[in-house]
PDB file of C-alpha atoms in Angstrom:
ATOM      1  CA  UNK A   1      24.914  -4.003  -0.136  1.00  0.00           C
ATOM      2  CA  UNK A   2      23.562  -2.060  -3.058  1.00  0.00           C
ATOM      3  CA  UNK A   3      22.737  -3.574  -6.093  1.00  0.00           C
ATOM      4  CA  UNK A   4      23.373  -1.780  -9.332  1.00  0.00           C
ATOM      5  CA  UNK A   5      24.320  -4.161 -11.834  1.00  0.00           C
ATOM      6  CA  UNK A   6      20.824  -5.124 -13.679  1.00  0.00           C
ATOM      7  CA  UNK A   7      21.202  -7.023 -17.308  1.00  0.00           C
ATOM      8  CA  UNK A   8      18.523  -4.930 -18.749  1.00  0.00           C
ATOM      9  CA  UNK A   9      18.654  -1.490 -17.478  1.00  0.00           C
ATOM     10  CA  UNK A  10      16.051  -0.162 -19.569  1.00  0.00           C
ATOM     11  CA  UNK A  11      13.968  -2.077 -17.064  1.00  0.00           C
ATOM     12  CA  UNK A  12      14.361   0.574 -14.608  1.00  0.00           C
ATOM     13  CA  UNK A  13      12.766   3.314 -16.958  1.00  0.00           C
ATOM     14  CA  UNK A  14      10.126   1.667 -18.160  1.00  0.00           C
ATOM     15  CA  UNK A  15       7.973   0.188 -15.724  1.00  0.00           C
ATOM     16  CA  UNK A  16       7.281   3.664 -14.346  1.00  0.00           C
ATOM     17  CA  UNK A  17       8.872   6.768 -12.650  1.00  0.00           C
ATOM     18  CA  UNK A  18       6.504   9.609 -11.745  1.00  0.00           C
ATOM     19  CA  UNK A  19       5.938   8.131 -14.702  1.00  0.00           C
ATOM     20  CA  UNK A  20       8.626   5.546 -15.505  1.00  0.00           C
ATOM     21  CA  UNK A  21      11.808   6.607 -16.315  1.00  0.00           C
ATOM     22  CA  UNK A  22      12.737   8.214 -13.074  1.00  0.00           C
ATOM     23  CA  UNK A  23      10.334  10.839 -12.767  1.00  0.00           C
ATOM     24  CA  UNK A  24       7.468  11.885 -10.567  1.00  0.00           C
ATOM     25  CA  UNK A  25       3.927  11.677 -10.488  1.00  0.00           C
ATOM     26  CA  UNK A  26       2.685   8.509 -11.895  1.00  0.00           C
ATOM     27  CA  UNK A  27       3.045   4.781 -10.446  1.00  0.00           C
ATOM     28  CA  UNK A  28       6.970   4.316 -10.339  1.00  0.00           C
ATOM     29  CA  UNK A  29       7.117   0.572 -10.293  1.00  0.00           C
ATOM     30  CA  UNK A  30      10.665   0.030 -10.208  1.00  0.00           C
ATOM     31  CA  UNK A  31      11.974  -3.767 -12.038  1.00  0.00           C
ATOM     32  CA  UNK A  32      14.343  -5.197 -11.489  1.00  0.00           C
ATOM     33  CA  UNK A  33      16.161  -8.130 -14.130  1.00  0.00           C
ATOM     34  CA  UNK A  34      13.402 -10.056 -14.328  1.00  0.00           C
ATOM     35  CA  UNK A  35      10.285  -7.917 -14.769  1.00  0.00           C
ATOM     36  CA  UNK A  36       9.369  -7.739 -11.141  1.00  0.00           C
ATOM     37  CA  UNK A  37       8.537  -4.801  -9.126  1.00  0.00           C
ATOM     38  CA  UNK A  38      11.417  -4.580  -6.511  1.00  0.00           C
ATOM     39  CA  UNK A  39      10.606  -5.001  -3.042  1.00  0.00           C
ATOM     40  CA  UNK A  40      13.411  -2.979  -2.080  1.00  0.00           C
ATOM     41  CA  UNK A  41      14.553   0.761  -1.929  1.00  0.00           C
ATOM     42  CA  UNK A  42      15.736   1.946  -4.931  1.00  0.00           C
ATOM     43  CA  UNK A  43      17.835   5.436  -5.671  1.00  0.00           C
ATOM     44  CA  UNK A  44      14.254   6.438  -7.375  1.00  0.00           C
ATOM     45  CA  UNK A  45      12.774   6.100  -4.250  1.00  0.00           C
ATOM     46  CA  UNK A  46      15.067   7.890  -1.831  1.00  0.00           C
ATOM     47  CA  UNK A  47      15.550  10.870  -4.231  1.00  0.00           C
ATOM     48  CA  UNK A  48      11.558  11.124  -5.259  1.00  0.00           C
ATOM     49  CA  UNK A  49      10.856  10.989  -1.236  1.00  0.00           C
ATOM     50  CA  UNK A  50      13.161  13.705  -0.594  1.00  0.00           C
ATOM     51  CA  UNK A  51      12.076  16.020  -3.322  1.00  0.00           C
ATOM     52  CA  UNK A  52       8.518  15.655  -2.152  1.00  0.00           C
ATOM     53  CA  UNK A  53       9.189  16.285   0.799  1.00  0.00           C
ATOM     54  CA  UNK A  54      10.910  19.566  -0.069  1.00  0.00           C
ATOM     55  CA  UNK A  55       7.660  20.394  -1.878  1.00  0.00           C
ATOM     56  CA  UNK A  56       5.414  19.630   0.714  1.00  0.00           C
ATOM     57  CA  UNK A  57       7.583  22.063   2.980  1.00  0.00           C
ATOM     58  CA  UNK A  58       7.674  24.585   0.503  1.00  0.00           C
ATOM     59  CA  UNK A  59       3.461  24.282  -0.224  1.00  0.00           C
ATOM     60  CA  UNK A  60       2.870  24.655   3.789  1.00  0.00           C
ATOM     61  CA  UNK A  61       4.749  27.799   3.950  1.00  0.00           C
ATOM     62  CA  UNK A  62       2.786  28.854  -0.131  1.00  0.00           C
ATOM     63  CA  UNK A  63      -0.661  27.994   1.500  1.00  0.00           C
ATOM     64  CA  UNK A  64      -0.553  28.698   5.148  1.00  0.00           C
ATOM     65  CA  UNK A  65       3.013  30.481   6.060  1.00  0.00           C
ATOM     66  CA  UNK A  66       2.860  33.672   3.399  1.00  0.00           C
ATOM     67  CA  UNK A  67       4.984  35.847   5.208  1.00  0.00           C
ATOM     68  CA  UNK A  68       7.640  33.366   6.070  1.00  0.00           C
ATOM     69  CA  UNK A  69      10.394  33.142   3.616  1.00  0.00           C
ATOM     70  CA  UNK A  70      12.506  29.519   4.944  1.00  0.00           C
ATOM     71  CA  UNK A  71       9.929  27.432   3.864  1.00  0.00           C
ATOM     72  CA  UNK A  72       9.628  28.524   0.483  1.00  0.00           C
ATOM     73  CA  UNK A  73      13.134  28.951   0.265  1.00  0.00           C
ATOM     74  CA  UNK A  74      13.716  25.011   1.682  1.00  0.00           C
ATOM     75  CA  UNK A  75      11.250  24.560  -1.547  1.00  0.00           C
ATOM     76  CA  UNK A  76      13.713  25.956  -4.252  1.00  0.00           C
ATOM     77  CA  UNK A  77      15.423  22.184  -3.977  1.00  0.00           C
ATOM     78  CA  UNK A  78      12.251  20.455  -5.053  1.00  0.00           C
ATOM     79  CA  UNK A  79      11.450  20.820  -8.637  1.00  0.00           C
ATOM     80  CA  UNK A  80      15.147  20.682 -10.277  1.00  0.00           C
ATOM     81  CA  UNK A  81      15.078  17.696  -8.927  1.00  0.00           C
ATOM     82  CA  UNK A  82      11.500  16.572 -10.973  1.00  0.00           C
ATOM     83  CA  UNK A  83      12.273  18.128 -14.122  1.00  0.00           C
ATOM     84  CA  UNK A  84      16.187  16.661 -13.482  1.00  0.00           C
ATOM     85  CA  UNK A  85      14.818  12.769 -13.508  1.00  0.00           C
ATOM     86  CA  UNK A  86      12.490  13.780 -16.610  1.00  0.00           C
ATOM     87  CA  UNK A  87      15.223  14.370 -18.007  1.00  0.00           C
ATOM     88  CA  UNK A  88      17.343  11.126 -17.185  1.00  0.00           C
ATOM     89  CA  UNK A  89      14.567   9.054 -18.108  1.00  0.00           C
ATOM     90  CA  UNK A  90      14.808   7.509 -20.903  1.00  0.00           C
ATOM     91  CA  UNK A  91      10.651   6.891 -21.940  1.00  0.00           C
ATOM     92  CA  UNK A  92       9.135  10.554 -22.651  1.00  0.00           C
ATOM     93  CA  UNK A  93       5.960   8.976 -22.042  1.00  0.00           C
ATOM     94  CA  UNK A  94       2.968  11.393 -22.074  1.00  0.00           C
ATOM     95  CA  UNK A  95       0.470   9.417 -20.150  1.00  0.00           C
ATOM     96  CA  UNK A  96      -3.446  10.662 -19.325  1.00  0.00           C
ATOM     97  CA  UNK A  97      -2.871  10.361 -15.585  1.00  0.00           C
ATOM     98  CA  UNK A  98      -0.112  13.412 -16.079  1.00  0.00           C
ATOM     99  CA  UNK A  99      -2.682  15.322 -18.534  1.00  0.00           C
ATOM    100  CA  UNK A 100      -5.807  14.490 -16.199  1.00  0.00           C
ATOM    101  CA  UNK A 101      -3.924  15.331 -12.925  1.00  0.00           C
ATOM    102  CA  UNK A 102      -2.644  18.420 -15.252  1.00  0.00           C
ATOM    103  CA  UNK A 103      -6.607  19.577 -15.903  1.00  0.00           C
ATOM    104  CA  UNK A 104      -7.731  18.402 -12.241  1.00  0.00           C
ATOM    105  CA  UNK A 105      -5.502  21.470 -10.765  1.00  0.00           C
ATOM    106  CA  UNK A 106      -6.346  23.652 -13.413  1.00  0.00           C
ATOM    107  CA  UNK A 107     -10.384  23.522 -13.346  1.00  0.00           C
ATOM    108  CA  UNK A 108      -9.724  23.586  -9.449  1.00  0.00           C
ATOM    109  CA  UNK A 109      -8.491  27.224  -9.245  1.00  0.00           C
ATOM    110  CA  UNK A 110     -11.099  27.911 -11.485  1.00  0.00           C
ATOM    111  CA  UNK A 111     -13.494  26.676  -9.390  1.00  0.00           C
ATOM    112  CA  UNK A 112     -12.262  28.745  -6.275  1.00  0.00           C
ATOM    113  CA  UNK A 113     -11.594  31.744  -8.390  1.00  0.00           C
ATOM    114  CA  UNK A 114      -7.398  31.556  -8.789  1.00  0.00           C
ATOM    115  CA  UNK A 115      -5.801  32.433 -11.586  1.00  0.00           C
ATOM    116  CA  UNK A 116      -5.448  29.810 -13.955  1.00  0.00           C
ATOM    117  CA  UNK A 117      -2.129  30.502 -15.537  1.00  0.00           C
ATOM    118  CA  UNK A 118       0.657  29.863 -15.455  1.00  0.00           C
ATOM    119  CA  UNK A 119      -0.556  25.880 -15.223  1.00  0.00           C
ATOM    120  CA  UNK A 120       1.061  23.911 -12.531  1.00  0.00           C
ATOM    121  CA  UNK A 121       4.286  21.634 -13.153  1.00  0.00           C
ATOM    122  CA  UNK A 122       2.780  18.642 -14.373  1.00  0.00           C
ATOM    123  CA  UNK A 123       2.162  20.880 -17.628  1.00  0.00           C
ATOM    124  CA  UNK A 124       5.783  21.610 -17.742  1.00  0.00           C
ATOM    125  CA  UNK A 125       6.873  18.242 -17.113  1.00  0.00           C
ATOM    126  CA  UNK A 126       4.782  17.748 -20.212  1.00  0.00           C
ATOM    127  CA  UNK A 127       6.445  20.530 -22.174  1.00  0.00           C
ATOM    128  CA  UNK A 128       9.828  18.962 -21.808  1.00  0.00           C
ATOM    129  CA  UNK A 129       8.933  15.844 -22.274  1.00  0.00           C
ATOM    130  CA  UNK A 130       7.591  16.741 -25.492  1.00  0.00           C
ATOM    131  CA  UNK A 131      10.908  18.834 -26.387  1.00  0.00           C
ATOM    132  CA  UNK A 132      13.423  16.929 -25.097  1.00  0.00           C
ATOM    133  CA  UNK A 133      14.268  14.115 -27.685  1.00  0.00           C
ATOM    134  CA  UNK A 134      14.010  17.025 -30.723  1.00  0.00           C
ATOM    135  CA  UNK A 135      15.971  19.208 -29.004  1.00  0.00           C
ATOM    136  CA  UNK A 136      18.904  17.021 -27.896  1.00  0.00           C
ATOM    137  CA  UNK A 137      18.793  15.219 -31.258  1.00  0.00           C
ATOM    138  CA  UNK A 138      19.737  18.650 -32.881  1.00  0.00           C
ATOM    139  CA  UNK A 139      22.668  18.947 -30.427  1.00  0.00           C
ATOM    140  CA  UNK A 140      24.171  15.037 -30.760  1.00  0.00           C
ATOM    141  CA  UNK A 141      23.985  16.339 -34.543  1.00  0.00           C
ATOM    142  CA  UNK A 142      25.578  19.245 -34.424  1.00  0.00           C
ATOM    143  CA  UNK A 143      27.252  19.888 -30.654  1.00  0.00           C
ATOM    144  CA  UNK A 144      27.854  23.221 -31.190  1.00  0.00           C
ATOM    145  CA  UNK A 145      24.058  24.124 -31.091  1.00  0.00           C
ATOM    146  CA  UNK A 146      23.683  23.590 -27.254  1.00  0.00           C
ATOM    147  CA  UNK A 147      24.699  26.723 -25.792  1.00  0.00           C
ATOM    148  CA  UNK A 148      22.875  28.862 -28.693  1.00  0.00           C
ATOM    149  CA  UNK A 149      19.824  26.764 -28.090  1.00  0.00           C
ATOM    150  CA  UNK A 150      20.154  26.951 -24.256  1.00  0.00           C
ATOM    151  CA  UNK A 151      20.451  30.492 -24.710  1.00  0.00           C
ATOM    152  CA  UNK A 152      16.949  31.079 -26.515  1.00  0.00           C
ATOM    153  CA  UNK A 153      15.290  28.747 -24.101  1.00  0.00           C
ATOM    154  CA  UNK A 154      17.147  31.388 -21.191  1.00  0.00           C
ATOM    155  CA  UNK A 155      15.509  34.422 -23.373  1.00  0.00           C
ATOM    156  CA  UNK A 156      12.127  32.195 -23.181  1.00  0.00           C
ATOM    157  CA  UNK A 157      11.911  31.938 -19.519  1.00  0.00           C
ATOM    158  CA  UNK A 158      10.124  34.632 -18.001  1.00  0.00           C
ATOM    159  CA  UNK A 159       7.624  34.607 -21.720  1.00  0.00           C
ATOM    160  CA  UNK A 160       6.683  30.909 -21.304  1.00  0.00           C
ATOM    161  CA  UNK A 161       6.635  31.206 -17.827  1.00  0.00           C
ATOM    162  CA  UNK A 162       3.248  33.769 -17.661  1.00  0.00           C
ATOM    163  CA  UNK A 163       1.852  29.965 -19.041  1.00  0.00           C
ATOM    164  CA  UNK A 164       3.920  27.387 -17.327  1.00  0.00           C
ATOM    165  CA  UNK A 165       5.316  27.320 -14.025  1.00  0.00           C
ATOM    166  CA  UNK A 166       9.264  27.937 -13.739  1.00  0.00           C
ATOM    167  CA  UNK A 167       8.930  29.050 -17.409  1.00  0.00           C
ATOM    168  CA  UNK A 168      11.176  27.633 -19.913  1.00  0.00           C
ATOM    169  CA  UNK A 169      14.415  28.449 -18.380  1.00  0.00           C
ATOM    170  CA  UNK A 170      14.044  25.071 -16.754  1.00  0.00           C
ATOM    171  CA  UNK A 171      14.354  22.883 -19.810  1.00  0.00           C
ATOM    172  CA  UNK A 172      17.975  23.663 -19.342  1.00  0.00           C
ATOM    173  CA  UNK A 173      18.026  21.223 -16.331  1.00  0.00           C
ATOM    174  CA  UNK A 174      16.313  18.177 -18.005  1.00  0.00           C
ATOM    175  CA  UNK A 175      18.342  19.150 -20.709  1.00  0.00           C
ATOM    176  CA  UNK A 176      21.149  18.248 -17.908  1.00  0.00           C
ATOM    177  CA  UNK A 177      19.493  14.984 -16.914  1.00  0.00           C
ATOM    178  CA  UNK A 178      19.694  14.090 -20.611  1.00  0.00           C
ATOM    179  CA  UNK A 179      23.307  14.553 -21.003  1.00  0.00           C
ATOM    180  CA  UNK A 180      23.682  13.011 -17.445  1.00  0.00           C
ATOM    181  CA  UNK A 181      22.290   9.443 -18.232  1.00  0.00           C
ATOM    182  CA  UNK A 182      23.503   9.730 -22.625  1.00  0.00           C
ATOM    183  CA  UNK A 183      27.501  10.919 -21.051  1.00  0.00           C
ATOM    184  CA  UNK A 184      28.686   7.896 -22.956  1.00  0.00           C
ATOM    185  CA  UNK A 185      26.634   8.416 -26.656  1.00  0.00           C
ATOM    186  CA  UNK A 186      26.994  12.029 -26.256  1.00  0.00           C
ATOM    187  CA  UNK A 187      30.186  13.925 -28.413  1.00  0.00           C
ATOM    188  CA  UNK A 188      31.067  15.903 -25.209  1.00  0.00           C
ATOM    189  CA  UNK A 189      33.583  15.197 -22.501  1.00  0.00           C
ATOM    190  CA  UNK A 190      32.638  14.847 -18.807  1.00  0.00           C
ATOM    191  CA  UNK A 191      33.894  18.212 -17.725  1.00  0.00           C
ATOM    192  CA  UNK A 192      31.653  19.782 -20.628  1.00  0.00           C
ATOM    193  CA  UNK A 193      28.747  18.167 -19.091  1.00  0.00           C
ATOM    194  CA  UNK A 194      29.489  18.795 -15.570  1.00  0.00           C
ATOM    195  CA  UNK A 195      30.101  22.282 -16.759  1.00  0.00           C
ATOM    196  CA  UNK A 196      26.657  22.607 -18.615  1.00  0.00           C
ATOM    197  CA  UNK A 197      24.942  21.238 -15.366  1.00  0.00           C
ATOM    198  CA  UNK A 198      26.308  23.786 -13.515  1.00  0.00           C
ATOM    199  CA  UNK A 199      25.022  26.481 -16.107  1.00  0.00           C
ATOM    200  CA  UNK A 200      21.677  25.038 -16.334  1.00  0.00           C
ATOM    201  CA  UNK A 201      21.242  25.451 -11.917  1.00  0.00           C
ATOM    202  CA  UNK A 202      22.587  28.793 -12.345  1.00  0.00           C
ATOM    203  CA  UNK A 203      20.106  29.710 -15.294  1.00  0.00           C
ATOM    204  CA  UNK A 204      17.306  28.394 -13.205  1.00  0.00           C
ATOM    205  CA  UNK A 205      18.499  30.246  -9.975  1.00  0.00           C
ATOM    206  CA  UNK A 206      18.924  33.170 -11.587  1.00  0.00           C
ATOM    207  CA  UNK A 207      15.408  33.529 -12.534  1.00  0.00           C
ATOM    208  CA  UNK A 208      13.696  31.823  -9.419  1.00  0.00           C
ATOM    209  CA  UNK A 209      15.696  34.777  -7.106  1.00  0.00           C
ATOM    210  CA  UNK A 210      15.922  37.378  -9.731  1.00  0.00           C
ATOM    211  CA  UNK A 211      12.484  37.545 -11.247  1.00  0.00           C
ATOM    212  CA  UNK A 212      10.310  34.938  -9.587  1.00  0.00           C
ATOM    213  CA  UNK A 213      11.315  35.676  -5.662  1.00  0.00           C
ATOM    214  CA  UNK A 214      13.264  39.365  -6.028  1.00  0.00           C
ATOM    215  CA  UNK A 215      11.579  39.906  -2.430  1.00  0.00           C
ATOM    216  CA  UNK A 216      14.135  37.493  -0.521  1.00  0.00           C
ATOM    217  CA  UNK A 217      16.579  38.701   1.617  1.00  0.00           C
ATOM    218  CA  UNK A 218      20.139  38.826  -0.176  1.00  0.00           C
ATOM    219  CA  UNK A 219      21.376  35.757   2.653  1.00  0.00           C
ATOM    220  CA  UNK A 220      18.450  33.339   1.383  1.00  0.00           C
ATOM    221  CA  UNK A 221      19.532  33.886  -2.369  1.00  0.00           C
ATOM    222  CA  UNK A 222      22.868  33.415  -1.109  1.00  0.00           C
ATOM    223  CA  UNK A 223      22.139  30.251   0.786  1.00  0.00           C
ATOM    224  CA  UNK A 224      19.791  28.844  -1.770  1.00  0.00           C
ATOM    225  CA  UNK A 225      21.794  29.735  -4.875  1.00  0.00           C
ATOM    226  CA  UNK A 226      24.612  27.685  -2.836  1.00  0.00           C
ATOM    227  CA  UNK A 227      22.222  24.767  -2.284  1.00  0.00           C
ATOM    228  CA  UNK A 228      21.277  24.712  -6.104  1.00  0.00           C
ATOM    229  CA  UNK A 229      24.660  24.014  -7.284  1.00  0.00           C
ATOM    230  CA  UNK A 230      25.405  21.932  -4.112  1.00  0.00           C
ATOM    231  CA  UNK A 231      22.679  19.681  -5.242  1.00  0.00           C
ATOM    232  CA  UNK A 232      23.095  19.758  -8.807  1.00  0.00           C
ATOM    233  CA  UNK A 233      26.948  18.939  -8.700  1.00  0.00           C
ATOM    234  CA  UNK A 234      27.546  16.684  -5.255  1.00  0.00           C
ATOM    235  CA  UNK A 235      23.391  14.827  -5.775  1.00  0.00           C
ATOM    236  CA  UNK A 236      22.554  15.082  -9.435  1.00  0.00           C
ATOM    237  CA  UNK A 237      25.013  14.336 -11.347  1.00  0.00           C
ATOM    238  CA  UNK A 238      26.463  11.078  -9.692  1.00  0.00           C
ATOM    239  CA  UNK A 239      22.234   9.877  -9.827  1.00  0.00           C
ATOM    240  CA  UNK A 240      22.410   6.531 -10.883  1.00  0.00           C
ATOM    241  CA  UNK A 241      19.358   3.537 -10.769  1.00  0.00           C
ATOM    242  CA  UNK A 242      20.278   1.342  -7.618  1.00  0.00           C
ATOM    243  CA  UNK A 243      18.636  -1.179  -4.857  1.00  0.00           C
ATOM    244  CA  UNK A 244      19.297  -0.760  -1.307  1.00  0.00           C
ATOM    245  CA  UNK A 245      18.519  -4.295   0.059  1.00  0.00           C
ATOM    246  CA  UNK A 246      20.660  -3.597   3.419  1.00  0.00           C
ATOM    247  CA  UNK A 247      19.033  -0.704   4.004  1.00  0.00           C
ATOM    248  CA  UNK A 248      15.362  -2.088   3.414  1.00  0.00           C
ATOM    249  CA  UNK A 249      16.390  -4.486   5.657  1.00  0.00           C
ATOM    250  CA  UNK A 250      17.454  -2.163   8.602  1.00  0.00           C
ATOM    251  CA  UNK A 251      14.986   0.422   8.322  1.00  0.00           C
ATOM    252  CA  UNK A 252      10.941  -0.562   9.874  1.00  0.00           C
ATOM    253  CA  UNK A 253       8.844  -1.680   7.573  1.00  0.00           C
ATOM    254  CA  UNK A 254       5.915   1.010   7.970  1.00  0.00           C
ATOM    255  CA  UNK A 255       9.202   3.543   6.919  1.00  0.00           C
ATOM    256  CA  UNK A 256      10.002   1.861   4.222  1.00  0.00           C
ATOM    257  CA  UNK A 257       6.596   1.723   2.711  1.00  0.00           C
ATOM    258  CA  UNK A 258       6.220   5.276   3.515  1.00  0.00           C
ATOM    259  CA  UNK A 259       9.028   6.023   1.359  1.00  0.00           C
ATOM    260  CA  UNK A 260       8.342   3.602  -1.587  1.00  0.00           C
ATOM    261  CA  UNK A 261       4.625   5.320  -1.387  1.00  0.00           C
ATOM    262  CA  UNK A 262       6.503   8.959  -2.055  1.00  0.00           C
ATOM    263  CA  UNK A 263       8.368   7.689  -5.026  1.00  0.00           C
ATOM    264  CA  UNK A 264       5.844   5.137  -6.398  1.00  0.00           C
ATOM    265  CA  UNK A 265       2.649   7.509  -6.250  1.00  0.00           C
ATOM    266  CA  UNK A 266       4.195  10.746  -6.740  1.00  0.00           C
ATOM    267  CA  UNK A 267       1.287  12.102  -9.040  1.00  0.00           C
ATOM    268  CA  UNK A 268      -1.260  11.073  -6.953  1.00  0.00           C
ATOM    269  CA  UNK A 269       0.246  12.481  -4.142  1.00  0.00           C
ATOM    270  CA  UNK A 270       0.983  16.018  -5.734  1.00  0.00           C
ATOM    271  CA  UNK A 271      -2.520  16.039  -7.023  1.00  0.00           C
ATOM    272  CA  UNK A 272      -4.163  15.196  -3.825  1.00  0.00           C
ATOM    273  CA  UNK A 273      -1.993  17.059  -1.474  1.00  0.00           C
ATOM    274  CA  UNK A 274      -2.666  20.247  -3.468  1.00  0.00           C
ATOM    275  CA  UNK A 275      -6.485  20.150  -2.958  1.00  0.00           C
ATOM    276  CA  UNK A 276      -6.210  19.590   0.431  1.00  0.00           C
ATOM    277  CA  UNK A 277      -3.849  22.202   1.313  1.00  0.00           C
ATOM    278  CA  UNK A 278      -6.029  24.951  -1.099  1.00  0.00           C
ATOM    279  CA  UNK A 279      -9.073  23.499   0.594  1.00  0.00           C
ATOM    280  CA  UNK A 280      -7.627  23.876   4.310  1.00  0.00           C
ATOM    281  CA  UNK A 281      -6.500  26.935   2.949  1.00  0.00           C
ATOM    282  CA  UNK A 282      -9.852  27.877   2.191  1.00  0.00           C
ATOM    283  CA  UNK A 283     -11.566  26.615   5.425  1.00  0.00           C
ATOM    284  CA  UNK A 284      -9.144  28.666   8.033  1.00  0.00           C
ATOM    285  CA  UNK A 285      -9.951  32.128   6.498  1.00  0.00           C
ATOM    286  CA  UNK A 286      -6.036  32.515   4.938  1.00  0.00           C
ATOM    287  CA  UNK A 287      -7.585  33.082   1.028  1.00  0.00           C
ATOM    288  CA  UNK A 288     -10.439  34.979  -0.360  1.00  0.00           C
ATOM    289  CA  UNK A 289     -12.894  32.361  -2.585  1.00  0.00           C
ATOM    290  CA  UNK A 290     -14.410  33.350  -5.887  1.00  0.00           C
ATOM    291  CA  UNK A 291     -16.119  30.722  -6.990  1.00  0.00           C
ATOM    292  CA  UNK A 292     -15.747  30.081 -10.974  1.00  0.00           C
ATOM    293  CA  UNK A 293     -14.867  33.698 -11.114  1.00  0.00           C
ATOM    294  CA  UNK A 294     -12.357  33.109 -14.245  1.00  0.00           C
ATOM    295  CA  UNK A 295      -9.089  34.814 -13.973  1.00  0.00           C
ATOM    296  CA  UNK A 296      -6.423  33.957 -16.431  1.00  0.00           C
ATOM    297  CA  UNK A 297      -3.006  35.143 -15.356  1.00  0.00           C
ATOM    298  CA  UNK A 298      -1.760  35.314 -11.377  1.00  0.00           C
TER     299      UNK A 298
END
């Protein structure tokens, strides 16, 4: 049975996430009442697992697959998800693992002669986490200020994106997490916030298949502008931190540390799998090297 009633739910954001608070890439110890880490499968760890493994999927087909289109498009799923739980999280913590993991990419394609901008997602995980808090203070001030701000950060995206991967349109979805775990301290009704979660997928679809992938075929921007709003409105929204003792119990044990590895190590994982893929890459003739030939923009 799963086990969501915790006296100190705080507990579940701070202990870690990809960095704690539900997201990706650092050590996402998960505690439950009483300070410990919890043996069991958590709703951190299922979702994390799944969204990696989205991204893997999506990196095989950026790395090896160039000309096929379904993995890439499988890959749209992944990082609403990411920037979704930053978000939800309620710690904005900016720790040197995400900035170190952030420069460890970055001095990589420099070293094999990619383009350096725009910098991979840890450095936008880092831009909203440094928004976020301003931004949504100004809207629990004054509530009409969310759709004129969500509109500038929408005029921002393709601008911030020649710097940061997915650009800034994207804030608009942590901007959704936000509202998703604050419903009950925030001066807007359900529907409202259901309604702006719905805006903030399309935003982000929009300029993903519009601007970022104009060269898919009209049935994958169909399919995946489908799967956007499937996941933001049917998975997203009803996200919520939970245990899963019945089901740690049922599944082997080697599966279940698999998946508590994908949502506890999440950074380490991106980091690593990265090299290794741009490395086999490399190795099996599919990209010309450079080496520390600096180019700034892809």
């Amino acid at each position: 049975m799963e086990n969501s009633s915790f006296s100190h739910p705080l507990e579940w954001d701070t202990i870690g996430g990809l960095d704690t608070t539900g997201f990706i890439f650092m050590s996402n110890n998960i505690s439950g009442p009483v300070g410990r880490i919890s043996v069991n499968l958590t709703s951190y760890d299922l979702l994390k697992a799944a969204a990696l493994l989205l991204m893997v999927v999506d990196h095989a087909g950026f790395y090896f697959m160039p000309d096929e289109l379904w993995p890439r498009a499988i890959g749209r799923l992944s990082a609403p998800i990411w920037i979704f739980l930053v978000g939800y999280a309620q710690s904005r913590d900016l720790s040197p693992k995400l900035w170190i993991g952030m420069l460890i990419l970055v001095l990589s394609n420099f070293a094999t002669g990619e383009a350096v901008l725009p910098v991979n997602i840890l450095g936008t995980i880092i831009f909203c986490r440094v928004l976020l808090d301003p931004v949504m203070n100004i809207v629990r001030a004054k509530p009409q200020s969310l759709y004129p701000i969500a509109f500038l950060f929408f005029l921002a995206g393709v601008p911030v994106g020649l710097f940061l991967e997915y650009g800034a349109a994207i804030f608009l979805i942590a901007m959704a997490g936000y509202m998703v775990r604050n419903r009950d301290n925030l001066p807007f009704r359900w529907n409202d916030i259901l309604q702006f979660c719905a805006i903030a997928m399309v935003v982000h679809g929009f300029y993903q298949l519009g601007y970022y992938f104009f060269s898919f075929d009209l049935i994958y921007k169909i399919v995946i502008g489908a799967a956007l709003l499937v996941l933001m409105l049917g998975v997203l929204v009803r996200f919520a931190p939970k245990e899963y003792p019945a089901l740690t119990e049922k599944l082997p044990a080697p599966a279940v540390w698999v998946i508590q590895f994908c949502g506890r190590r999440t950074l380490e994982f991106y980091v690593a799998h990265i090299l290794i893929f741009h490395a086999v890459q490399i190795w099996l003739g599919l990209a010309e090297m450079h080496p520390f030939t600096l180019h700034i923009f892809r």
